[in-house]
Amino acid sequence: MLVILMENQLLEPGRVCQGCPLADRSGQPRWRGGQLTCGHPVRRTTENLPSQYECQMGFRIANIE
C-alpha cells in the first residue's frame, strides 16, 4: 500500500495525487513493477524502514506492506 508521508501524518495518495499532472488516469501515483515511475527512490537509512520515493512534486511516498 502506498502512503504519502507528511510530517506527522500519513495521507492516501489519491488525496494528493489527484491534481498532479504526472498521476495516472485514476489520480494515483504511477506505480509499476514495484517502482514509482513519477519519482525516484530515496536512500534508506536503516533496513527497518519501508521503501521510500520522492515524487516529482516533492512529496515523500512510502510503500508499506
CSV table of N, CA and C in Angstrom, one decimal, residues 43-50:
chain,number,residue,atom,x,y,z
A,43,ARG,N,17.3,7.0,-0.6
A,43,ARG,CA,18.1,6.0,0.1
A,43,ARG,C,17.7,5.7,1.5
A,44,ARG,N,17.6,4.5,1.8
A,44,ARG,CA,17.2,4.0,3.2
A,44,ARG,C,18.3,4.3,4.2
A,45,THR,N,17.9,4.8,5.4
A,45,THR,CA,18.9,5.0,6.4
A,45,THR,C,19.1,3.7,7.3
A,46,THR,N,18.0,2.9,7.3
A,46,THR,CA,18.1,1.6,8.0
A,46,THR,C,17.2,0.6,7.2
A,47,GLU,N,17.5,-0.6,7.4
A,47,GLU,CA,16.8,-1.7,6.8
A,47,GLU,C,15.4,-1.9,7.3
A,48,ASN,N,15.1,-1.3,8.5
A,48,ASN,CA,13.7,-1.5,9.1
A,48,ASN,C,12.7,-0.6,8.4
A,49,LEU,N,13.1,0.4,7.7
A,49,LEU,CA,12.2,1.4,7.1
A,49,LEU,C,11.6,0.8,5.8
A,50,PRO,N,10.4,1.2,5.4
A,50,PRO,CA,9.8,0.7,4.1
A,50,PRO,C,10.5,1.5,3.0
